[in-house]
């Protein structure tokens, strides 16, 4: 083993998305548009929830939390990726890489927990409507949110510690546009079997646990909805859940493809990460506003008020 292999890595080189040479300008414009749409859409939902007392309910409380995380989640890697597409430095410091991995899993796990809390909220509203305000009290919502933050922080801390306690002595080329477990771990110059096993189990247990809880909630919801006698009542009950179900499918698809596959594919990993980091957060505002009359009404009133104020 040469002396070079003993030199600790102080920075990593992000190789970007494979097989996209010559498309940098097109990708930059496309990703920037998605990123701005994400920020604008989620800020509008957040402002609508904060400004309207009609939306100060548990359902919209969790939706507001989801909007906050959909603002921060793409901000973990998108700015650096767009700088690379503009021809700026592709290097990222060792600490910056560790921070990217931590916040990516912290925010991703938080979203996973939030979707679970939102499923429980819909279960309480549809299956126990008379006890809904008691089941989903302000105290319960606060405890669930605090638990989401703390659980996600612990999850991300364990993963980051496992990955970056390993020695890295070259090569330092990350075959992606951001630092994540499947592309950073192979660069370690030590036995990675423990880190691989714990990471797989950690991510798998969190994702599977949340998925099973969501599945249980929606099984009970479907049973309750089918007992509703009127077709209109069933339609309205299903409509309150459709947006949430769509977001869950968009969230869990990339998680399964990236972390729970036996073999890694750099190109597929990059494409899935783009969908997960940039596209999905920009779609959530559209999913929830297009299918939610309350949010659309508040946004319409705010827009009309804004136009009226500008006209005076």
Phi, psi and omega in degrees: 000129184281166179297327180302323182288345179267352182282121181296140178285130178253347177206160179241155178250117179277116183280346179084199181275124181298150173062035178236019180297131182093351181253013187302315183294319180295315180295322179299313180297317182295312182292323178297319179297315178297319182295315178295322177297320178298311181297313183295312183298314182288327175294321179296316178297317180297316179294321179297318180292318181290328187271343183249122179293336179294339182259010179273064179235164181306319182301313182282337173298313178290325177295322176297319176298320179297321178295321178299313182289331176288343173280315183282325187302308178290342180285350179292319186235338185300313181302316180295320180297318181290328175296320177296320179294334178278358179095008178283176183303135178267000182279149175223136183295162178302315179293322179295322178294317178296321179295319177302312182296317181298308184290329177298314182281329176298310182287323179295318178293323178299317177298320179300314178294323180295318177299324178293316178296322179293325177294320178295322177299315179294324177299314180295321183291322185268322183272334181225061186298326182286335180254010187302313183295334177280315181296315182254058178288170179299322180295316180297317179298319180295318179295317179297320180293316178297318177298324177298312179298309185293318179297319179293321179296317178296315179303310182291325180294318179298313181296314182296318179298315181298318185286318188261005169277344178286150177282140177237115184231021177104146000290167184239022183269115179271117186278058180191185178259001178207165181273123176212166188305311184298336183255339180271318185302320179297345181277349181291141180258053177203174179294122183253009186298319180295314180296320179296314182295311182295319179297316179298315181292317182300306180296318182296317181295315180299310182296315182292318180299313180296318181297317181294322177295319177295316179298318178297316180299314184284335173296315177295323180296313181298317179300317180293320181294320181295340178278348178290130187286320185273143178294323179295320178296318178295319180297316181294322179294316178295323183295331179287344182253342189296319180296317179297318179296320178298315179296322179297316179298318179293330181279315187283333179304304178298324180300315180295316184293325184274312192260338187250019175266147180289329181238151183258139175235111184306316182293314180295320178301318181294316180297315180295321178295324176297315178300315184289320186277326191242311188286308184301314178300332178280338180276332182304315177300321179293318181298315185279330181278321183293333183249012183233108184294323182297313180294317179299320181295316179296316179295322179295317178297319180295321179293317179297319179296320180295315178297320179295318179295322180290330181283342182277000000 
